[in-house]
Amino acid sequence: MNANLFALFERAFPADRARVALATPAGGSLSYAALDAGSARLAGLLATLGLQPGDRVSVQVPKSAEAVLLYLACLRAGFVFHPLNDAYRQAELAWLVADASPALVVCDPAAADLFGAIAPAGCRVMTLADDGSGSLMAAAAATTALPATVVRKSSDLAILLYTSGTTGTPKGAMITHGNLAANVLALVEAWGFGPADRLLHALPLYHAHGLFVGLGCALASGASLLLLPRFDAAAVLAALPACTVMMGVPTYYTRLLQQPGLDRAACTGVRLFISGSAPLAPATFAAFRERTGHEMLERYGMTETGMNTSNPLHGERRPGSVGLPLPGVSVRITGSDGQPLPAGATGEIELRGPNVFAGYWRQPDKSAEAFTADGWFRTGDQGHIDGDGYLTISGRSKDLVISGGLNVYPREVELALEALPDVAEAAVIGAPHPEFGEAVVAVVVARADARPAEAVIIRALKDRLAAYKVPKRVFIVPELPRNAMGKIEKTTLRQRHAATFATQDPPG
Ligand code: AMP
């Protein structure tokens, strides 16, 4: 059987190809027949450009139906899709394009000169604008469709996706057709996707969440997608009644909660709200349930592995936990000596399964470091597994604060802060401290109309946490720095607060 991910999608296409595969808010739509024909034509074009199977196609384009066709065309023709965040600027792009060494770049017409200057010798540059105009679709219109999906082995690369780089230099994760197929089949089963579903897709296509999880679940189940160009709370609220499933990062849900129109009536057609990519605050889970009657389903994944664990479709969705391992995925927790730890103990989260990537592009040393001697992937996340198998994440290993020799898991302190009535969001970091090595620092966003005082917050936490976990300083800010996926940029916070204890003795 052809292990090409597109072949898996093709098998799930509905018998009636006139059914809608993808719709846009402006009223445009592509049937499954049009999705098939359009991606086959683009694949035919790519094949005539002299690319060889395995060659990279670097893509920085606005989100559109044509961008989806381009992704599918790369799969069909056996090329490696390399999506680029549209926020990246020249220096970042130059580094990433040099590393990926693509044979073709597709970019927004406005960036054609920039890519022309940074593309490697022999690499072609084509353009695709948000309305589908540009040289790519014009050339495809005059091309013959690729007659058949190229045969790929499950170990062949499908996507080169760079880690989002909130902690240092990005690394290119090599994701195979087999990784994507195994993960998407597990998700379709776990989340009950079927042809009757319509997915509200507001996520970017340059990240695992929107690309493999969002597009993947819809296309592997013959469902349809409502493709929004970006997240806009009012537009999402207006689109909800036509959708059955929504996927988002926690910030999408906190922004939706700020919309007065979010209520039970707005969500009557929706069967499932899924959250991931960053921790979902239990207060957000509770507020969303209160307003809409829906318990959000939180899951845990990453660029290198796709999705790993999920709260159940049927069964307890535990706030603060990322749920149980997906079918085929094994999860264990290890201590600093690398030995597996018992239930309840906190350590590094390690994973094994067909979803785990093939290593980092052209970085054999980093690839080797990412795996244990017995073949488990070290996630760099810390957490614990309850006796009944639910996993809870307590932070990134790099974010762990060691104060006076004691480990402080930032997420535990953040949860305690977010449980205070005046606190909307919290981020906890370590700052260099002359006595303790590092000291706990909290950066907090207040709830609307609340004016919490630093001393009051510190006092309240002293009742709830061991003294060494209580922040020595609490900074109240209007907004936390976040990347496009809603992840708090802790590196930025650490830089901002690095000198907190350098010159003066802190209060508390
Ligand atoms: P990325 O590779 O950009 O998708 O980032 C993956 C990282 O996001 C993981 O290693 C976790 O640290 C974090 N992450 C993803 N989902 C969750 C979640 N539900 N709760 C907490 N952290 C998450």
Coordinates of C-alpha atoms and ligand atoms in Angstrom, one line a residue:
M1 CA 0.0 0.0 0.0
N2 CA 1.2 3.5 -0.8
A3 CA 2.2 5.1 2.6
N4 CA 1.9 8.6 1.1
L5 CA -0.3 10.6 3.5
F6 CA -2.3 11.9 0.6
A7 CA -3.3 8.4 -0.3
L8 CA -4.8 8.1 3.2
F9 CA -6.7 11.3 2.6
E10 CA -7.9 10.0 -0.8
R11 CA -9.2 6.8 0.8
A12 CA -11.4 8.9 3.2
F13 CA -12.8 11.2 0.4
P14 CA -16.6 10.9 0.4
A15 CA -18.2 8.9 -2.3
D16 CA -20.0 12.0 -3.4
R17 CA -17.1 14.2 -4.5
A18 CA -19.4 17.2 -4.9
R19 CA -19.4 17.6 -1.1
V20 CA -17.6 20.6 0.3
A21 CA -14.1 19.9 1.5
L22 CA -13.2 23.5 2.3
A23 CA -15.1 26.7 2.6
T24 CA -14.0 30.3 3.3
P25 CA -15.9 32.9 5.2
A26 CA -16.4 35.0 2.1
G27 CA -18.6 32.2 0.7
G28 CA -16.1 30.5 -1.5
S29 CA -15.9 26.7 -1.4
L30 CA -13.9 23.8 -2.9
S31 CA -15.6 20.5 -3.3
Y32 CA -13.7 17.3 -2.8
A33 CA -13.5 16.9 -6.6
A34 CA -12.0 20.4 -6.9
L35 CA -9.6 19.8 -4.0
D36 CA -8.5 16.6 -5.8
A37 CA -8.2 18.2 -9.3
G38 CA -6.6 21.4 -8.0
S39 CA -3.9 19.7 -5.9
A40 CA -3.2 17.2 -8.8
R41 CA -2.7 20.1 -11.2
L42 CA -0.3 21.8 -8.8
A43 CA 1.5 18.5 -8.2
G44 CA 1.8 18.2 -12.0
L45 CA 3.4 21.7 -12.1
L46 CA 5.9 20.8 -9.3
A47 CA 6.8 17.6 -11.1
T48 CA 7.6 19.6 -14.3
L49 CA 10.0 22.0 -12.4
G50 CA 12.7 19.4 -12.2
L51 CA 12.3 18.7 -8.5
Q52 CA 13.3 15.3 -7.2
P53 CA 11.3 13.3 -4.6
G54 CA 12.6 14.4 -1.2
D55 CA 13.4 18.0 -2.4
R56 CA 12.2 20.7 0.0
V57 CA 9.6 23.3 -1.0
S58 CA 9.8 26.2 1.4
V59 CA 6.5 28.1 1.7
Q60 CA 5.8 31.4 3.3
V61 CA 2.3 32.4 2.1
P62 CA -0.8 33.9 3.6
K63 CA -3.4 31.3 4.7
S64 CA -5.8 30.5 1.8
A65 CA -7.5 27.6 0.1
E66 CA -4.6 27.7 -2.5
A67 CA -2.1 27.3 0.3
V68 CA -3.9 24.1 1.3
L69 CA -3.7 22.9 -2.3
L70 CA 0.0 23.6 -2.4
Y71 CA 0.6 21.5 0.8
L72 CA -1.5 18.6 -0.7
A73 CA 0.4 18.9 -4.0
C74 CA 3.8 18.6 -2.2
L75 CA 2.5 15.4 -0.5
R76 CA 1.1 14.0 -3.8
A77 CA 4.3 14.7 -5.8
G78 CA 6.6 13.4 -3.0
F79 CA 8.2 16.7 -2.1
V80 CA 8.9 17.8 1.4
F81 CA 6.7 20.7 2.6
H82 CA 8.6 23.3 4.6
P83 CA 6.3 25.9 6.0
L84 CA 7.6 29.2 7.3
N85 CA 5.9 31.4 9.9
D86 CA 4.6 34.5 8.2
A87 CA 6.0 36.7 11.1
Y88 CA 9.6 35.7 10.2
R89 CA 11.7 38.5 8.8
Q90 CA 14.8 38.6 6.6
A91 CA 17.5 37.4 9.1
E92 CA 15.3 34.5 10.3
L93 CA 14.3 33.5 6.8
A94 CA 17.8 33.6 5.5
W95 CA 18.9 31.2 8.2
L96 CA 16.0 28.8 7.7
V97 CA 16.2 28.8 3.9
A98 CA 19.9 28.2 4.0
D99 CA 19.4 25.3 6.5
A100 CA 16.5 23.7 4.5
S101 CA 18.1 24.3 1.1
P102 CA 14.9 24.1 -0.9
A103 CA 14.6 23.5 -4.6
L104 CA 11.5 25.7 -4.7
V105 CA 10.3 28.7 -2.6
V106 CA 6.7 29.8 -2.8
C107 CA 6.1 33.2 -1.1
D108 CA 3.8 36.2 -1.1
P109 CA 4.5 38.4 -4.1
A110 CA 5.6 41.2 -1.7
A111 CA 8.5 39.0 -0.5
A112 CA 9.7 37.7 -3.9
D113 CA 12.7 40.0 -4.0
L114 CA 13.8 39.1 -0.5
F115 CA 13.5 35.3 -1.3
G116 CA 15.2 35.9 -4.6
A117 CA 18.2 37.2 -2.7
I118 CA 18.4 34.5 0.0
A119 CA 17.4 31.4 -2.0
P120 CA 20.2 29.0 -2.7
A121 CA 21.6 28.7 -6.3
G122 CA 19.3 26.9 -8.6
C123 CA 16.2 27.3 -6.3
R124 CA 13.2 28.7 -8.1
V125 CA 11.0 31.4 -6.5
M126 CA 7.2 31.4 -7.3
T127 CA 4.5 33.6 -5.7
L128 CA 1.1 33.0 -4.2
A129 CA -1.0 35.9 -2.7
D130 CA -3.9 35.6 -0.3
D131 CA -6.4 35.8 -3.2
G132 CA -4.7 33.0 -5.1
S133 CA -3.0 35.3 -7.6
G134 CA 0.7 35.1 -8.3
S135 CA 2.9 33.0 -10.6
L136 CA 2.2 29.6 -8.9
M137 CA -1.5 29.3 -9.8
A138 CA -1.0 31.0 -13.2
A139 CA 1.6 28.3 -14.1
A140 CA -0.6 25.5 -12.7
A141 CA -3.5 26.5 -14.8
A142 CA -1.5 25.6 -17.9
T143 CA -0.2 22.3 -16.6
T144 CA -1.4 18.7 -16.8
A145 CA -2.4 17.1 -13.6
L146 CA -0.1 14.5 -12.0
P147 CA -1.7 11.2 -13.0
A148 CA -1.2 9.4 -9.7
T149 CA 0.0 10.1 -6.2
V150 CA 3.7 9.3 -5.9
V151 CA 4.5 6.2 -3.9
R152 CA 6.2 7.0 -0.6
K153 CA 7.4 4.7 2.1
S154 CA 6.2 5.5 5.7
S155 CA 9.8 6.5 6.6
D156 CA 10.0 9.1 3.7
L157 CA 9.9 12.7 4.8
A158 CA 6.7 14.6 4.3
I159 CA 7.3 17.8 6.3
L160 CA 10.3 19.7 7.5
L161 CA 9.0 21.8 10.4
Y162 CA 11.2 23.9 12.5
T163 CA 10.6 24.1 16.2
S164 CA 9.1 27.4 17.1
G165 CA 12.3 28.5 18.7
T166 CA 11.1 30.1 22.0
T167 CA 14.2 28.5 23.6
G168 CA 17.1 29.0 21.2
T169 CA 18.0 28.2 17.6
P170 CA 15.2 26.5 15.7
K171 CA 15.8 22.9 14.7
G172 CA 14.2 21.3 11.6
A173 CA 12.1 18.3 12.7
M174 CA 11.9 15.6 10.0
I175 CA 8.3 14.4 9.9
T176 CA 7.6 11.3 7.9
H177 CA 4.4 10.2 6.0
G178 CA 4.2 7.4 8.6
N179 CA 4.4 9.8 11.5
L180 CA 1.6 11.9 10.1
A181 CA -0.6 8.9 9.1
A182 CA -0.3 7.2 12.5
N183 CA -1.1 10.4 14.4
V184 CA -4.0 11.5 12.3
L185 CA -5.7 8.1 12.5
A186 CA -5.3 8.1 16.3
L187 CA -6.8 11.5 16.5
V188 CA -9.7 10.8 14.2
E189 CA -10.5 7.8 16.4
A190 CA -9.9 9.6 19.7
W191 CA -12.0 12.7 18.8
G192 CA -14.7 10.9 16.8
F193 CA -14.2 12.8 13.5
G194 CA -16.5 11.8 10.7
P195 CA -17.9 13.1 7.4
A196 CA -20.6 15.1 9.2
D197 CA -18.0 17.3 10.9
R198 CA -17.2 20.8 9.9
L199 CA -14.0 22.1 11.5
L200 CA -13.6 25.7 12.4
H201 CA -9.9 26.3 11.3
A202 CA -8.5 29.6 12.5
L203 CA -5.0 28.3 13.3
P204 CA -2.0 29.1 11.1
L205 CA -0.9 26.5 8.6
Y206 CA 2.8 26.8 9.4
H207 CA 2.5 25.0 12.8
A208 CA 1.8 21.4 13.7
H209 CA -1.5 22.3 15.3
G210 CA -3.2 23.8 12.2
L211 CA -1.3 21.7 9.6
F212 CA -1.2 18.2 10.8
V213 CA -3.9 18.2 13.5
G214 CA -6.5 20.6 12.0
L215 CA -6.2 19.8 8.2
G216 CA -5.3 16.2 9.0
C217 CA -8.3 15.3 11.1
A218 CA -10.7 16.9 8.6
L219 CA -9.2 15.4 5.4
A220 CA -8.6 11.9 7.0
S221 CA -12.3 11.7 7.8
G222 CA -14.0 13.2 4.8
A223 CA -15.2 16.1 6.9
S224 CA -15.2 19.7 5.8
L225 CA -13.2 22.8 6.9
L226 CA -14.2 26.4 7.4
L227 CA -10.9 28.1 6.7
L228 CA -10.6 31.5 8.5
P229 CA -7.5 33.5 7.5
R230 CA -6.6 34.1 11.1
F231 CA -8.1 34.2 14.6
D232 CA -10.5 37.1 15.1
A233 CA -12.8 36.6 18.1
A234 CA -15.8 38.2 16.5
A235 CA -15.4 36.4 13.2
V236 CA -15.0 33.0 15.0
L237 CA -18.1 33.7 17.1
A238 CA -20.0 34.5 13.9
A239 CA -18.7 31.2 12.3
L240 CA -19.4 28.9 15.2
P241 CA -23.1 28.1 14.4
A242 CA -22.0 26.5 11.1
C243 CA -19.3 24.3 12.7
T244 CA -19.2 21.1 14.7
V245 CA -15.6 21.2 16.1
M246 CA -13.3 24.1 16.9
M247 CA -9.5 23.8 17.6
G248 CA -7.5 26.5 19.2
V249 CA -4.8 27.7 21.5
P250 CA -5.9 28.8 25.0
T251 CA -5.6 32.5 24.0
Y252 CA -8.3 31.9 21.4
Y253 CA -10.7 30.8 24.2
T254 CA -9.8 33.6 26.6
R255 CA -10.5 36.0 23.8
L256 CA -13.8 34.3 22.9
L257 CA -14.8 34.6 26.6
Q258 CA -14.4 38.4 26.2
Q259 CA -17.1 38.4 23.6
P260 CA -20.5 39.1 25.2
G261 CA -22.2 37.0 22.5
L262 CA -20.5 33.8 23.6
D263 CA -23.3 31.7 25.2
R264 CA -25.0 28.3 24.9
A265 CA -27.0 29.4 21.8
A266 CA -23.9 30.4 19.9
C267 CA -22.5 26.9 20.4
T268 CA -25.5 24.7 19.8
G269 CA -24.1 23.0 16.7
V270 CA -20.7 22.5 18.1
R271 CA -19.9 19.0 19.6
L272 CA -16.3 19.6 20.6
F273 CA -13.9 22.4 21.5
I274 CA -10.3 21.3 21.6
S275 CA -7.4 23.3 23.2
G276 CA -3.7 22.8 23.0
S277 CA -0.2 24.1 22.3
A278 CA 0.0 25.9 25.6
P279 CA -1.5 25.2 29.1
L280 CA -5.2 25.8 29.5
A281 CA -5.9 27.5 32.8
P282 CA -8.5 25.6 34.9
A283 CA -10.2 29.0 35.4
T284 CA -10.6 29.3 31.6
F285 CA -12.0 25.7 31.4
A286 CA -14.5 26.6 34.2
A287 CA -15.5 29.9 32.7
F288 CA -16.0 28.3 29.3
R289 CA -18.2 25.6 30.8
E290 CA -20.2 28.2 32.7
R291 CA -20.9 30.3 29.6
T292 CA -21.3 27.6 26.9
G293 CA -22.1 24.3 28.7
H294 CA -19.1 22.8 27.0
E295 CA -16.1 21.2 28.7
M296 CA -13.1 21.9 26.6
L297 CA -10.9 19.0 25.6
E298 CA -7.2 19.7 26.3
R299 CA -4.5 17.7 24.5
Y300 CA -0.7 17.8 24.5
G301 CA 1.6 17.7 21.5
M302 CA 4.6 19.1 19.9
T303 CA 6.3 19.7 16.5
E304 CA 8.5 16.6 16.9
T305 CA 5.8 14.2 17.8
G306 CA 2.4 15.5 16.7
M307 CA -0.1 14.7 19.4
N308 CA 0.8 12.6 22.4
T309 CA -2.0 12.7 24.9
S310 CA -5.6 13.9 25.1
N311 CA -8.4 14.2 27.5
P312 CA -11.1 11.7 26.5
L313 CA -14.1 12.4 24.2
H314 CA -16.2 10.2 26.5
G315 CA -15.1 10.3 30.1
E316 CA -13.6 12.7 32.5
R317 CA -11.9 15.8 31.0
R318 CA -9.7 16.8 33.9
P319 CA -8.9 20.6 34.1
G320 CA -5.1 21.2 34.4
S321 CA -4.3 17.7 32.9
V322 CA -3.5 16.9 29.3
G323 CA -5.2 13.5 29.6
L324 CA -4.3 10.0 28.6
P325 CA -1.8 8.7 25.9
L326 CA -3.3 8.4 22.4
P327 CA -3.7 5.0 20.9
G328 CA -0.2 3.7 20.0
V329 CA 1.7 6.3 22.1
S330 CA 3.6 5.4 25.3
V331 CA 4.4 8.0 27.9
R332 CA 6.8 7.7 30.9
I333 CA 8.3 10.0 33.5
T334 CA 12.0 9.8 34.4
G335 CA 14.1 11.3 37.1
S336 CA 17.4 13.2 36.8
D337 CA 19.2 9.8 36.7
G338 CA 17.1 8.8 33.7
Q339 CA 15.3 6.0 35.6
P340 CA 11.5 5.7 35.2
L341 CA 9.6 7.2 38.2
P342 CA 6.4 5.9 39.8
A343 CA 2.9 7.4 39.5
G344 CA 2.6 10.8 41.1
A345 CA 6.4 11.7 40.9
T346 CA 7.4 14.7 38.8
G347 CA 10.2 14.3 36.2
E348 CA 10.9 14.6 32.5
I349 CA 8.1 13.4 30.1
E350 CA 9.4 10.8 27.6
L351 CA 7.6 9.4 24.6
R352 CA 7.6 6.5 22.2
G353 CA 5.3 5.7 19.3
P354 CA 4.8 5.8 15.5
N355 CA 4.2 9.5 15.8
V356 CA 7.7 10.3 17.0
F357 CA 9.8 12.1 14.3
A358 CA 12.9 10.9 12.4
G359 CA 15.3 13.3 14.0
Y360 CA 16.6 16.9 13.4
W361 CA 17.5 17.9 9.8
R362 CA 21.3 17.7 9.3
Q363 CA 21.9 17.7 13.1
P364 CA 22.9 14.2 14.0
D365 CA 24.3 15.3 17.4
K366 CA 21.0 17.1 18.4
S367 CA 19.1 14.1 17.1
A368 CA 21.1 11.7 19.2
E369 CA 20.7 13.8 22.3
A370 CA 17.0 14.0 21.8
F371 CA 16.6 10.2 22.4
T372 CA 17.5 8.0 25.4
A373 CA 19.7 4.9 25.0
D374 CA 16.6 2.8 24.9
G375 CA 14.8 4.8 22.2
W376 CA 12.5 7.2 24.1
F377 CA 12.1 10.8 22.9
R378 CA 13.0 13.3 25.6
T379 CA 10.4 16.0 25.3
G380 CA 12.0 18.6 27.6
D381 CA 8.7 18.9 29.3
Q382 CA 8.3 18.1 33.0
G383 CA 5.2 16.5 34.5
H384 CA 3.7 13.6 36.4
I385 CA 1.2 10.8 35.7
D386 CA -1.6 10.2 38.2
G387 CA -2.5 6.6 39.3
D388 CA -5.2 6.5 36.7
G389 CA -3.0 7.5 33.8
Y390 CA -3.8 11.2 33.4
L391 CA -0.7 13.3 32.6
T392 CA -0.1 16.8 34.0
I393 CA 2.6 19.1 32.6
S394 CA 4.4 21.2 35.1
G395 CA 6.7 23.2 32.7
R396 CA 9.6 22.9 30.4
S397 CA 12.8 21.5 31.8
K398 CA 14.5 24.7 30.7
D399 CA 11.9 26.7 32.6
L400 CA 12.5 24.7 35.9
V401 CA 13.5 27.1 38.6
I402 CA 16.0 25.8 41.1
S403 CA 15.9 28.1 44.2
G404 CA 18.2 27.3 47.1
G405 CA 18.7 23.8 45.6
L406 CA 15.0 23.1 45.5
N407 CA 13.1 22.5 42.3
V408 CA 10.2 24.8 41.7
Y409 CA 7.8 23.8 38.8
P410 CA 6.6 27.1 37.3
R411 CA 3.2 25.7 36.3
E412 CA 2.3 24.8 39.9
V413 CA 3.0 28.3 41.0
E414 CA 1.2 29.7 38.0
L415 CA -1.9 27.6 38.8
A416 CA -1.8 28.9 42.4
L417 CA -1.6 32.5 41.1
E418 CA -4.4 32.0 38.5
A419 CA -6.7 30.6 41.3
L420 CA -6.5 34.0 43.1
P421 CA -9.6 36.1 42.4
D422 CA -7.8 39.2 41.0
V423 CA -5.4 37.3 38.7
A424 CA -6.2 36.5 35.1
E425 CA -2.9 35.1 33.9
A426 CA 0.5 34.4 35.4
A427 CA 3.9 33.4 34.2
V428 CA 6.6 32.2 36.6
I429 CA 10.3 32.4 35.9
G430 CA 13.6 32.2 37.8
A431 CA 15.8 35.2 38.2
P432 CA 19.5 35.1 39.3
H433 CA 19.6 35.7 43.1
P434 CA 22.8 36.2 45.1
E435 CA 21.7 33.9 47.9
F436 CA 19.5 31.3 46.4
G437 CA 21.1 30.9 42.9
E438 CA 17.7 31.6 41.4
A439 CA 14.6 33.1 43.0
V440 CA 11.0 32.7 41.9
V441 CA 9.5 35.7 40.1
A442 CA 5.9 36.0 38.9
V443 CA 4.6 38.2 36.1
V444 CA 0.9 38.6 36.4
V445 CA -2.0 40.1 34.4
A446 CA -4.8 41.3 36.6
R447 CA -8.5 40.6 35.9
A448 CA -10.4 43.5 34.4
D449 CA -11.2 46.1 37.1
A450 CA -9.0 44.4 39.7
R451 CA -6.0 46.2 41.2
P452 CA -4.1 43.5 43.1
A453 CA -1.1 44.6 45.1
E454 CA 2.2 42.7 45.1
A455 CA 2.3 42.2 48.8
V456 CA -1.3 40.9 48.9
I457 CA -0.6 38.3 46.2
I458 CA 2.6 37.1 48.0
R459 CA 0.7 36.8 51.3
A460 CA -2.1 34.8 49.7
L461 CA 0.4 32.4 48.1
K462 CA 2.1 31.8 51.4
D463 CA -1.1 30.1 52.6
R464 CA -1.1 27.8 49.6
L465 CA 2.5 27.0 48.7
A466 CA 5.7 25.9 50.5
A467 CA 7.7 29.1 51.2
Y468 CA 10.5 28.3 48.7
K469 CA 7.9 28.2 45.9
V470 CA 6.3 31.6 46.7
P471 CA 7.5 34.3 44.3
K472 CA 9.9 36.8 45.9
R473 CA 8.6 39.4 43.5
V474 CA 5.4 39.8 41.6
F475 CA 5.2 42.2 38.6
I476 CA 1.8 43.2 37.4
V477 CA 1.7 43.9 33.7
P478 CA -1.0 44.7 31.1
E479 CA 0.0 41.7 28.8
L480 CA 2.3 38.8 28.7
P481 CA 4.7 38.4 25.7
R482 CA 3.4 35.5 23.6
N483 CA 4.4 33.9 20.2
A484 CA 1.8 33.3 17.5
M485 CA 0.8 29.9 19.1
G486 CA 0.0 31.6 22.4
K487 CA 3.0 30.3 24.1
I488 CA 4.4 32.7 26.7
E489 CA 7.9 33.8 25.7
K490 CA 9.7 33.1 28.9
T491 CA 13.1 33.9 27.5
T492 CA 11.9 37.5 27.0
L493 CA 10.6 37.6 30.6
R494 CA 13.8 36.1 31.9
Q495 CA 15.7 38.8 30.1
R496 CA 13.4 41.6 31.3
H497 CA 13.7 40.5 34.9
A498 CA 17.3 39.3 35.0
A499 CA 18.4 42.2 37.2
T500 CA 15.6 42.0 39.7
F501 CA 17.8 40.9 42.6
A502 CA 21.0 42.4 41.4
T503 CA 20.9 45.7 43.2
Q504 CA 18.4 45.6 46.0
D505 CA 17.0 43.2 48.6
P506 CA 13.5 42.1 47.5
P507 CA 10.5 42.6 49.7
G508 CA 8.8 39.5 51.2
Ligands
AMP1 P1 5.6 23.2 19.6 O1 6.6 22.3 19.1 O2 5.7 24.6 19.1 O3 4.2 22.7 19.2 O4 5.6 23.3 21.2 C1 5.5 22.1 21.9 C2 5.4 22.4 23.4 O5 4.2 23.1 23.7 C3 5.4 21.2 24.2 O6 6.7 20.6 24.4 C4 4.8 21.8 25.5 O7 5.8 22.4 26.3 C5 3.8 22.8 25.0 N1 2.5 22.3 25.0 C6 1.7 21.8 24.0 N2 0.5 21.5 24.4 C7 0.4 21.8 25.7 C8 -0.6 21.8 26.7 N3 -1.8 21.3 26.4 N4 -0.3 22.2 28.0 C9 0.9 22.7 28.3 N5 1.9 22.8 27.4 C10 1.7 22.4 26.1

